[in-house]
mmCIF file of C-alpha atoms and ligand atoms in Angstrom:
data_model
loop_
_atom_site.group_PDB
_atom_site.id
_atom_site.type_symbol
_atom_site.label_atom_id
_atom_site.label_comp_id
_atom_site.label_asym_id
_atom_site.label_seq_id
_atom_site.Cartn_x
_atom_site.Cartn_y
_atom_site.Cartn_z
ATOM 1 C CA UNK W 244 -46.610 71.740 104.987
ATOM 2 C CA UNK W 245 -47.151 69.758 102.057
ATOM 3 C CA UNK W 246 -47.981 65.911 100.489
ATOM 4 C CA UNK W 247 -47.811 65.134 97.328
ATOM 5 C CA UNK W 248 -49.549 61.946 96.319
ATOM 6 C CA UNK W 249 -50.542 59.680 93.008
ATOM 7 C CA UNK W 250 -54.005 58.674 92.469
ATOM 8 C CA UNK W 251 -53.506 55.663 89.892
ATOM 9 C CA UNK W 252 -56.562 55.251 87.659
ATOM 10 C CA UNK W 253 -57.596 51.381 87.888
ATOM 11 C CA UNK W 254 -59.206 48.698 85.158
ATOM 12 C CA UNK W 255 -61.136 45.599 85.379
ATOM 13 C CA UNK W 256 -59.771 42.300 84.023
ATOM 14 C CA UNK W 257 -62.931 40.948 85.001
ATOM 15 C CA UNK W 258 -66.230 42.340 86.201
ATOM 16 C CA UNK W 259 -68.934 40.251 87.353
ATOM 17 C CA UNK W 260 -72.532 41.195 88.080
ATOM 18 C CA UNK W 261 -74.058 38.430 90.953
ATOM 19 C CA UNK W 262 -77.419 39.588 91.624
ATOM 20 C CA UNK W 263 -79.164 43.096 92.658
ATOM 21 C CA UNK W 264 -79.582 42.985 96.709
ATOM 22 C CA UNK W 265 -82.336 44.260 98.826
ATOM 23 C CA UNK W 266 -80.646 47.407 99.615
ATOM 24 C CA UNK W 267 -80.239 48.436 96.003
ATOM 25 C CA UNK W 268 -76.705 47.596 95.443
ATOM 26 C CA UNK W 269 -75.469 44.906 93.403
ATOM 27 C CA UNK W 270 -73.148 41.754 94.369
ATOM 28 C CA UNK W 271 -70.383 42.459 92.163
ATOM 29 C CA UNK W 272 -66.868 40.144 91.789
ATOM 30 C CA UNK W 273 -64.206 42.370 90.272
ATOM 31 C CA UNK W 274 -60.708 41.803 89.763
ATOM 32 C CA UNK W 275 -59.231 45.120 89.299
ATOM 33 C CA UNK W 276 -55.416 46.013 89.225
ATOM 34 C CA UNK W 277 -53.880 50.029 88.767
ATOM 35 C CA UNK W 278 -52.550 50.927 85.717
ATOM 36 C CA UNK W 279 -49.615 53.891 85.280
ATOM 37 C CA UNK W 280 -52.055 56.589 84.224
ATOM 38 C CA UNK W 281 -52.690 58.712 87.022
ATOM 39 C CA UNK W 282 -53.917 62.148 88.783
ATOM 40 C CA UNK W 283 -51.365 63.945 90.856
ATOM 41 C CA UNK W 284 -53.222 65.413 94.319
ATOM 42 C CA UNK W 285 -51.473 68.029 95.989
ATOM 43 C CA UNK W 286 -52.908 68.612 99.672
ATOM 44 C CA UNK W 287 -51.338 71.852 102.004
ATOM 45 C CA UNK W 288 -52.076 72.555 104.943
ATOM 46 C CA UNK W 289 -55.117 74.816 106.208
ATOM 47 C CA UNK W 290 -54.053 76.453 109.571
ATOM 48 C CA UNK W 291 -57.944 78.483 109.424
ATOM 49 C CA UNK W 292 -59.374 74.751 109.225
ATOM 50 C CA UNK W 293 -61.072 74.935 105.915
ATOM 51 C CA UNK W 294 -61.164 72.383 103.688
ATOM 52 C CA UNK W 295 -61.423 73.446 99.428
ATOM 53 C CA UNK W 296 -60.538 71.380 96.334
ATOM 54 C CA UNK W 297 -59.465 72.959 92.754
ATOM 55 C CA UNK W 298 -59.111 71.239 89.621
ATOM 56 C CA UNK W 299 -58.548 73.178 86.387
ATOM 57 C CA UNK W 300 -60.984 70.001 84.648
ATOM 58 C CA UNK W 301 -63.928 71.814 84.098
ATOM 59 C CA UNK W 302 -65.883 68.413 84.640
ATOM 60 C CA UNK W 303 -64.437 68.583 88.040
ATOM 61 C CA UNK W 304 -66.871 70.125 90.377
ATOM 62 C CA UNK W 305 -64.744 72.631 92.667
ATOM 63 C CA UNK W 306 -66.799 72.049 95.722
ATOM 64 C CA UNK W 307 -68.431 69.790 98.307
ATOM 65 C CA UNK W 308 -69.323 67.258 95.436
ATOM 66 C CA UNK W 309 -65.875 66.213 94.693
ATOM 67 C CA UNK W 310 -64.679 62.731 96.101
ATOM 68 C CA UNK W 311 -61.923 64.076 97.175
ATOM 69 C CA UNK W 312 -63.251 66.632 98.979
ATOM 70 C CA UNK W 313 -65.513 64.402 100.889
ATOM 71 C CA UNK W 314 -62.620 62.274 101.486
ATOM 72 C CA UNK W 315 -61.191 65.301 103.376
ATOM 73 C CA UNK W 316 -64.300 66.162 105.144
ATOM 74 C CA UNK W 317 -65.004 62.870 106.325
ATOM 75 C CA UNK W 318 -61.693 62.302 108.177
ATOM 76 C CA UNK W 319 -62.084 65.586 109.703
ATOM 77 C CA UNK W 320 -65.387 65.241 110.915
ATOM 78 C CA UNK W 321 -64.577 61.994 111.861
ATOM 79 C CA UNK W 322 -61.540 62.184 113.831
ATOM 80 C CA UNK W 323 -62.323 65.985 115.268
ATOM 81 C CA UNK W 324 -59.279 67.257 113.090
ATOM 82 C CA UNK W 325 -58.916 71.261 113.485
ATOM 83 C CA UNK W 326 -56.618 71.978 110.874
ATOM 84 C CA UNK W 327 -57.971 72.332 106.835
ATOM 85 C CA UNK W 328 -56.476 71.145 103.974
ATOM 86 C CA UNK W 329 -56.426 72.884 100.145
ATOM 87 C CA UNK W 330 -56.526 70.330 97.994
ATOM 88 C CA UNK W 331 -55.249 70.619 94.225
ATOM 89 C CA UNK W 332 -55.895 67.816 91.468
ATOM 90 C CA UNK W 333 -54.091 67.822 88.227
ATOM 91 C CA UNK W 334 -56.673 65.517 86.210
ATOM 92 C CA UNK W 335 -55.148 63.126 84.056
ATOM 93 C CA UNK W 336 -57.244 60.497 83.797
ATOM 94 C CA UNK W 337 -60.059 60.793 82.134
ATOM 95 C CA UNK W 338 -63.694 61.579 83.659
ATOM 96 C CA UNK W 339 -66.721 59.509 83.644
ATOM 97 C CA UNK W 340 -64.586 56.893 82.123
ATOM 98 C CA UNK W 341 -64.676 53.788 84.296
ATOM 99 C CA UNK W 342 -60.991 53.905 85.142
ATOM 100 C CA UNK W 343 -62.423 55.243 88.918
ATOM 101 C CA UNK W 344 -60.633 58.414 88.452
ATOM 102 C CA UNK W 345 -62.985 60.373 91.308
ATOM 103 C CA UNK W 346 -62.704 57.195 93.594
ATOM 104 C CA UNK W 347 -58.458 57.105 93.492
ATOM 105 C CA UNK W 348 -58.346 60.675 93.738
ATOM 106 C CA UNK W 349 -60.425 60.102 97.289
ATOM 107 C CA UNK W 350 -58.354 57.208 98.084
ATOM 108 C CA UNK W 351 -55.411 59.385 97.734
ATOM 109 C CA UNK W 352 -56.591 62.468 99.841
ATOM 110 C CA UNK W 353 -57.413 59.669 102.640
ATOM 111 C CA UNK W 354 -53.447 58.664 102.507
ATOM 112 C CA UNK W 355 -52.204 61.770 102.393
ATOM 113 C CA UNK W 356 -54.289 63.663 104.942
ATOM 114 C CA UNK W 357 -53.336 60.614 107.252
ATOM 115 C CA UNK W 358 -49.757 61.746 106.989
ATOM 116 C CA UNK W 359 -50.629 65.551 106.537
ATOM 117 C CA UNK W 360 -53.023 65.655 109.842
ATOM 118 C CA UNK W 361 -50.842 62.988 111.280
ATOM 119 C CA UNK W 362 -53.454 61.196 112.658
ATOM 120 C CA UNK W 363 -51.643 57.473 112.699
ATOM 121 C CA UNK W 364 -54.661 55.565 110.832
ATOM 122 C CA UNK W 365 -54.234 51.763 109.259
ATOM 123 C CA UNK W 366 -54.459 51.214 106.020
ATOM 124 C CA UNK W 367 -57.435 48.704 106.532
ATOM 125 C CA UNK W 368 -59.173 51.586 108.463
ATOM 126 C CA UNK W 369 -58.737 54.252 105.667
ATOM 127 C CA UNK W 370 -60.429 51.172 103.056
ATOM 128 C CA UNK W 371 -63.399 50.712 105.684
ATOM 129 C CA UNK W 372 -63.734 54.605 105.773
ATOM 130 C CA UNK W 373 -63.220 54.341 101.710
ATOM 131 C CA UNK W 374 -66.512 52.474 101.397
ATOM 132 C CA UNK W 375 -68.492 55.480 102.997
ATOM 133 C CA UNK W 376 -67.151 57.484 99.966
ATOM 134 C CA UNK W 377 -67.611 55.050 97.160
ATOM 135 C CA UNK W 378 -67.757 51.313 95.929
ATOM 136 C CA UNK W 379 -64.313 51.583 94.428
ATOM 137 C CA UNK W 380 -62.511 53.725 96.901
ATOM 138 C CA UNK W 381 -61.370 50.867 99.011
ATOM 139 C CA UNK W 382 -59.984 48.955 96.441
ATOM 140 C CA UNK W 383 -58.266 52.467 95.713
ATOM 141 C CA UNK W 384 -56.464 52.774 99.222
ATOM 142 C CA UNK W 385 -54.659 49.709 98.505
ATOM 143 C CA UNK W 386 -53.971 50.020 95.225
ATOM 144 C CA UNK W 387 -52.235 47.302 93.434
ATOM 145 C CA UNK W 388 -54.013 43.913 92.128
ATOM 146 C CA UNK W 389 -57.139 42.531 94.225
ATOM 147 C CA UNK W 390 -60.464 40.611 93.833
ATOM 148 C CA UNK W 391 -63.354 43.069 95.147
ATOM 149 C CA UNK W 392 -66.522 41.489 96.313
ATOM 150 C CA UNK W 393 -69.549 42.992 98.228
ATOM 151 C CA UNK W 394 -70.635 46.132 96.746
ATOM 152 C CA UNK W 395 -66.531 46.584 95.753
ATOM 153 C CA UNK W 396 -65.358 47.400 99.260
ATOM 154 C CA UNK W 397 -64.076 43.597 100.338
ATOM 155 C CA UNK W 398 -61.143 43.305 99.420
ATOM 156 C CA UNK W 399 -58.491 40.894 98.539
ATOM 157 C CA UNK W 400 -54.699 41.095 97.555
ATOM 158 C CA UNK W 401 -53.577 39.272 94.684
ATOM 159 C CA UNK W 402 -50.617 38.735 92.729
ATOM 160 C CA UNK W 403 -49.964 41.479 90.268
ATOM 161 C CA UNK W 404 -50.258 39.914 86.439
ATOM 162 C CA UNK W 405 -46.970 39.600 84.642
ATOM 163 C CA UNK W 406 -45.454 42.725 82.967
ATOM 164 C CA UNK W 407 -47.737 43.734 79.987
ATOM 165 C CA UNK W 408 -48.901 46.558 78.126
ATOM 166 C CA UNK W 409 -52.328 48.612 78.512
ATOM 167 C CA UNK W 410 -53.596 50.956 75.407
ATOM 168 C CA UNK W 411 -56.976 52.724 76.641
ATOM 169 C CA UNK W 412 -58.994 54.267 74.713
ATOM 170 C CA UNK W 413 -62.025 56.307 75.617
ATOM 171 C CA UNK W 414 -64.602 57.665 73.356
ATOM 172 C CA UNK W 415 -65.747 61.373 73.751
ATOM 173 C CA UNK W 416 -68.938 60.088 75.549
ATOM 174 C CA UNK W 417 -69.497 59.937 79.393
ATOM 175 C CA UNK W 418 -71.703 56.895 80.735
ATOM 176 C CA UNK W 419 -73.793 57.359 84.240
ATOM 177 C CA UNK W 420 -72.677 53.564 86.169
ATOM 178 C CA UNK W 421 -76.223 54.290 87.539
ATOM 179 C CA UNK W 422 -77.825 53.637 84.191
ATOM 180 C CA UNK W 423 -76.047 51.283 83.016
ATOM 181 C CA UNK W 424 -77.003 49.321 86.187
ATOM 182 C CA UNK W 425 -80.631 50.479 85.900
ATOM 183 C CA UNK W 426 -80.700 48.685 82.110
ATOM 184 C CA UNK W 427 -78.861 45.527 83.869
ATOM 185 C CA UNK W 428 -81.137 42.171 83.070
ATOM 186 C CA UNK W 429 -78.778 40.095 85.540
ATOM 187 C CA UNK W 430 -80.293 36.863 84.183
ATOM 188 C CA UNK W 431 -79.321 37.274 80.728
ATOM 189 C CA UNK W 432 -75.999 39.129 80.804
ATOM 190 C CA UNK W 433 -72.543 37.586 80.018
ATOM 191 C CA UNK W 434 -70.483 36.286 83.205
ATOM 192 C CA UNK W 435 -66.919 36.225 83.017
ATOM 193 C CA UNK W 436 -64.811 33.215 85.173
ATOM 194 C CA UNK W 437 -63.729 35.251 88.274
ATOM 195 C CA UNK W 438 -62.099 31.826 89.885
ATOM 196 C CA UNK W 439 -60.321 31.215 86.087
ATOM 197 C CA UNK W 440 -59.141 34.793 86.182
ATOM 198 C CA UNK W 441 -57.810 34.660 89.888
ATOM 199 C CA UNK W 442 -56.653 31.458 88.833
ATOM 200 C CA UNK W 443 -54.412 32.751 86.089
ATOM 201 C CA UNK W 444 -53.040 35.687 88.107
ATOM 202 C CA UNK W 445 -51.466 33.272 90.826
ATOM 203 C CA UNK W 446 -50.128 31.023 87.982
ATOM 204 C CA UNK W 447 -48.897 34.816 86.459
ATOM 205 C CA UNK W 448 -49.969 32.981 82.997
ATOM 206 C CA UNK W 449 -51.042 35.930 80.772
ATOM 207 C CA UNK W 450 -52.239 34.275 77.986
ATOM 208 C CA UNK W 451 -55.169 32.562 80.443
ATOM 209 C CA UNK W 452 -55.435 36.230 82.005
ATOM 210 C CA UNK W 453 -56.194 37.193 78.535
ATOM 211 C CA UNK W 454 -58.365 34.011 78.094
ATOM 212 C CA UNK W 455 -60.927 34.820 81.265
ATOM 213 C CA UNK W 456 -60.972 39.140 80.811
ATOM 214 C CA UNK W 457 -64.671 39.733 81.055
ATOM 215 C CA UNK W 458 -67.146 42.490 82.113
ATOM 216 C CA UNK W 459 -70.888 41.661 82.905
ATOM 217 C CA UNK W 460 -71.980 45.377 81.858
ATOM 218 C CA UNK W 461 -70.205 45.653 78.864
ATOM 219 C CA UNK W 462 -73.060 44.178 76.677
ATOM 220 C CA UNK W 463 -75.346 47.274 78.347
ATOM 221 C CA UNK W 464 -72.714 49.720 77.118
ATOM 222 C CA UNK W 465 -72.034 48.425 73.713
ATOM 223 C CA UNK W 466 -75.755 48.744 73.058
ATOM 224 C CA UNK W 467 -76.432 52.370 74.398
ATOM 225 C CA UNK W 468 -73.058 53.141 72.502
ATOM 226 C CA UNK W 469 -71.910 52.056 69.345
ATOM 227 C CA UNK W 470 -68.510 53.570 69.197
ATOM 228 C CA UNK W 471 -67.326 51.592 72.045
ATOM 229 C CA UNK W 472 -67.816 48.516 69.752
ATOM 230 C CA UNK W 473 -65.878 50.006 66.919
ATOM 231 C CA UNK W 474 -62.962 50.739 69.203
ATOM 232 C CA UNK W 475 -63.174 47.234 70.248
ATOM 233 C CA UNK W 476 -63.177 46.344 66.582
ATOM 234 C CA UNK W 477 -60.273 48.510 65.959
ATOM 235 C CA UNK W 478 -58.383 46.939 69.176
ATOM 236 C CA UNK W 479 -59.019 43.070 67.665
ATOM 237 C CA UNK W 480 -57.716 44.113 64.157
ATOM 238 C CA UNK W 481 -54.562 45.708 65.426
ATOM 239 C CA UNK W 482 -53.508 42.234 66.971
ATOM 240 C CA UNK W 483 -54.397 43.109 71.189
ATOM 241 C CA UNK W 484 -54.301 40.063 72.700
ATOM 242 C CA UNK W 485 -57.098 40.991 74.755
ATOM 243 C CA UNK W 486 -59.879 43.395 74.585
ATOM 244 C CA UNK W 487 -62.589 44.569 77.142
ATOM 245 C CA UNK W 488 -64.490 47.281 78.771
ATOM 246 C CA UNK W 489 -63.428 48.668 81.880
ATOM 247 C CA UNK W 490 -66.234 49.115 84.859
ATOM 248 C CA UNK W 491 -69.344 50.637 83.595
ATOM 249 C CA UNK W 492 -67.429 52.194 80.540
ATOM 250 C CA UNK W 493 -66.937 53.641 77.870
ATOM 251 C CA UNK W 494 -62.997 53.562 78.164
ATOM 252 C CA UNK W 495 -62.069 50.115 76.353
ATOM 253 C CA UNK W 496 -58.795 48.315 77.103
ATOM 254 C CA UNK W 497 -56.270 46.194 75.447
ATOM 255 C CA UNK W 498 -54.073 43.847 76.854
ATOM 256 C CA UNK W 499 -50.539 43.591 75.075
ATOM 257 C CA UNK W 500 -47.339 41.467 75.411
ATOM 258 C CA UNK W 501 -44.881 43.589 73.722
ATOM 259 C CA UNK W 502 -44.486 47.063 73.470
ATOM 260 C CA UNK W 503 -44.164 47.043 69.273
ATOM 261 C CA UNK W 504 -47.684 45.722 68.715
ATOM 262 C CA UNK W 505 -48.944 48.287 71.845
ATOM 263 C CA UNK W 506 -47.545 50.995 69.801
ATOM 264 C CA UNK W 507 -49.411 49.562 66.771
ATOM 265 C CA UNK W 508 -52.583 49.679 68.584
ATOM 266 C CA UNK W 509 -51.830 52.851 69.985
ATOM 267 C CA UNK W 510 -51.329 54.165 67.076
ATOM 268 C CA UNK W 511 -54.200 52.965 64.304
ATOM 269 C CA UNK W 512 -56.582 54.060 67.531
ATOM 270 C CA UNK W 513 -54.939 57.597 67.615
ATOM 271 C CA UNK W 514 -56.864 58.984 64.170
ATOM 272 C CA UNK W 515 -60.210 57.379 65.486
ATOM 273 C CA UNK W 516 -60.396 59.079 69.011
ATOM 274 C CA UNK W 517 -58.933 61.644 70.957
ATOM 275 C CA UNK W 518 -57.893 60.232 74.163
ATOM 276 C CA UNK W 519 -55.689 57.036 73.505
ATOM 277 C CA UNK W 520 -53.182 55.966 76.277
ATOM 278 C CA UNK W 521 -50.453 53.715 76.609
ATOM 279 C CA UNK W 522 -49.535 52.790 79.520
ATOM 280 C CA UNK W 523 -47.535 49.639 82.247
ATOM 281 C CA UNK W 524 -49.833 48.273 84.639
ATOM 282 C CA UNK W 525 -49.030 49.157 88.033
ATOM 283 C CA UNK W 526 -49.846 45.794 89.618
ATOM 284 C CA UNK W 527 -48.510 45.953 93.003
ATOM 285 C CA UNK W 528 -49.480 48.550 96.147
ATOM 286 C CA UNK W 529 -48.692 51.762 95.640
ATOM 287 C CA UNK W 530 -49.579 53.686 98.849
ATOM 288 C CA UNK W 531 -46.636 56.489 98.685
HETATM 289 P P1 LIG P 802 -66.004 54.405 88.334
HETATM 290 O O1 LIG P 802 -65.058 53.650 87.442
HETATM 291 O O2 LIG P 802 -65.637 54.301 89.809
HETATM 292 O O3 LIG P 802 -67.454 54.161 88.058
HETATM 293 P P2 LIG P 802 -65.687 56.715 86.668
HETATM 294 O O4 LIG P 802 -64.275 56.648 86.171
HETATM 295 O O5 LIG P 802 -66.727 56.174 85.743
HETATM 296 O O6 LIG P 802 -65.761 55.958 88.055
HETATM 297 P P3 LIG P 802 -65.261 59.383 87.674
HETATM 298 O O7 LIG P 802 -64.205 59.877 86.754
HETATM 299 O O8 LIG P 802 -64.850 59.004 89.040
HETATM 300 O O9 LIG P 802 -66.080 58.179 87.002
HETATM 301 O O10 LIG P 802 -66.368 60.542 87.710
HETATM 302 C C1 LIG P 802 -67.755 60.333 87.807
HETATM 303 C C2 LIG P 802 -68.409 61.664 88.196
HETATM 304 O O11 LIG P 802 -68.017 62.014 89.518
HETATM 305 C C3 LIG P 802 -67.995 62.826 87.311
HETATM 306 O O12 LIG P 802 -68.969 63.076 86.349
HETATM 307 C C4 LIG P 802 -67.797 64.015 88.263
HETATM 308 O O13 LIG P 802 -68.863 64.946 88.154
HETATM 309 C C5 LIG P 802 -67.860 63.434 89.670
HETATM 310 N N1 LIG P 802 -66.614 63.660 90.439
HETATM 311 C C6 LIG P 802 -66.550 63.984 91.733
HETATM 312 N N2 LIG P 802 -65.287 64.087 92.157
HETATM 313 C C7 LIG P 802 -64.491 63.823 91.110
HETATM 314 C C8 LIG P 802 -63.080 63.759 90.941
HETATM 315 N N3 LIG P 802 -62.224 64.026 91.938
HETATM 316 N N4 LIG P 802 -62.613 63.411 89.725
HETATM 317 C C9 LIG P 802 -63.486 63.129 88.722
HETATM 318 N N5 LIG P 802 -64.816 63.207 88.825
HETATM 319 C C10 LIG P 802 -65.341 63.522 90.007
#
């Protein structure tokens, strides 16, 4: 037996930093919606009860480090499951990227291996399970548009913003979301509107979406890494309407009304970097 299921990468229209709490983690407000760029996880079933993950991504580990993987082998320790599950990703988003590619392709293993061990689990259970995996991976179950507070894993829905276009663009560099945090000043960083940006979503105005996109670790970023400020440059000059980091970074975004100046953008960003996307947003739940 076999499910097939789509691990949409996601981006931040706004990221906001609160404070650092005494456990370690930070308060974070993010609105985050899926965009149309996306692994494809393949899951069969394991009558011997093992449980293995493959990728041909060779920044993919191919073992018990993978999300997805401990996505697998938390539901089965969990819920006592005796059957095992082979797990295939084809990688397509990119890695260490901020687009949360690790945390969807979790996300997605929790949906599928609900169906594929048929154990009959809520949605709002697999989230809560989500957050033992990974900030993100709640928001990831859902998928669609939501605000994320806590440490990521409250979540909730919102509208999806009006049809638009996404370029991405992501420098060859990887960033660690740990040290970007660790080089965090809190007090001095930039914070974006969350309540203007939620704001604009329900009023599905995209020029005040465009107005309020903002991302509290995006000054630590552009400073440890100055081709994700030329890119940003580059998106500006080509006419995006709205340009911004996603998560931790370095993949930058732009924002686009029409697909002739998306293809612009995609295009003058093409010579400067090697992994330029364009892409719809996803916006609403895709759980299938
Ligand atoms: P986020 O936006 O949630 O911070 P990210 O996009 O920056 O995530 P990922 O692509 O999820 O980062 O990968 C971060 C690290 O996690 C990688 O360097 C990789 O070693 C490890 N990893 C574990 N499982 C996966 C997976 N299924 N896909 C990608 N990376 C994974």
């Amino acid at each position: 037996m076999q499910i097939l299921e789509k691990a949409p990468a996601k981006i931040n229209l706004s990221l906001n930093v609160l404070y650092k709490r005494e456990d370690g983690f930070h308060e974070v407000e993010m609105v985050m919606t899926t965009v149309d760029l996306a692994d494809r996880i393949e899951l069969n079933l394991d009558v011997s009860g093992q449980l293995s993950v493959e990728s041909e991504n060779r920044f993919v580990p191919n073992d018990e480090r993978n999300l997805a993987y401990r996505a697998a082998k938390l539901l089965k320790d969990r819920y006592d499951v005796k059957e095992g599950v082979r797990i295939h990703i084809e990688k397509n988003i990119p890695v260490a990227a901020g687009l949360a590619g690790g945390s969807s392709d979790a996300a997605a293993v929790l949906r599928g291996l609900n169906q594929l061990w048929n154990l009959g689990i809520s949605v709002d259970e697999l989230a809560e399970l989500g957050a033992e995996i990974g900030s993100d991976v709640s928001f990831c179950v859902y998928g669609g548009t939501a605000l994320a507070k806590g440490r990521g894993e409250k979540i909730e829905a919102l509208p999806a913003p009006p049809p638009c276009w996404v370029v991405l663009a992501k420098p060859t560099l990887g960033v660690s979301t740990q040290t970007v945090y660790q080089r965090l000043n809190v007090e001095k960083a930039h914070h974006p509107n969350t309540a203007g940006m939620v704001q604009a979503l329900k009023q599905q105005d995209f020029h005040e979406i465009c107005r309020h996109v903002g991302n509290t670790l995006e000054g630590v970023t552009l400073g440890l890494h100055e081709e994700v400020g030329q890119i940003k440059e580059h998106m500006h000059q080509a006419g995006a309407d709205a340009v911004l980091m996603s998560g931790s970074g370095p993949t930058v975004f732009s924002l686009v009304d029409n697909s002739a100046k998306a293809q612009r953008i995609f295009n003058s960003l093409k010579g400067f970097c090697d992994e330029v996307y364009m892409v719809r947003m996803l916006g609403y739940q895709e759980t299938t």
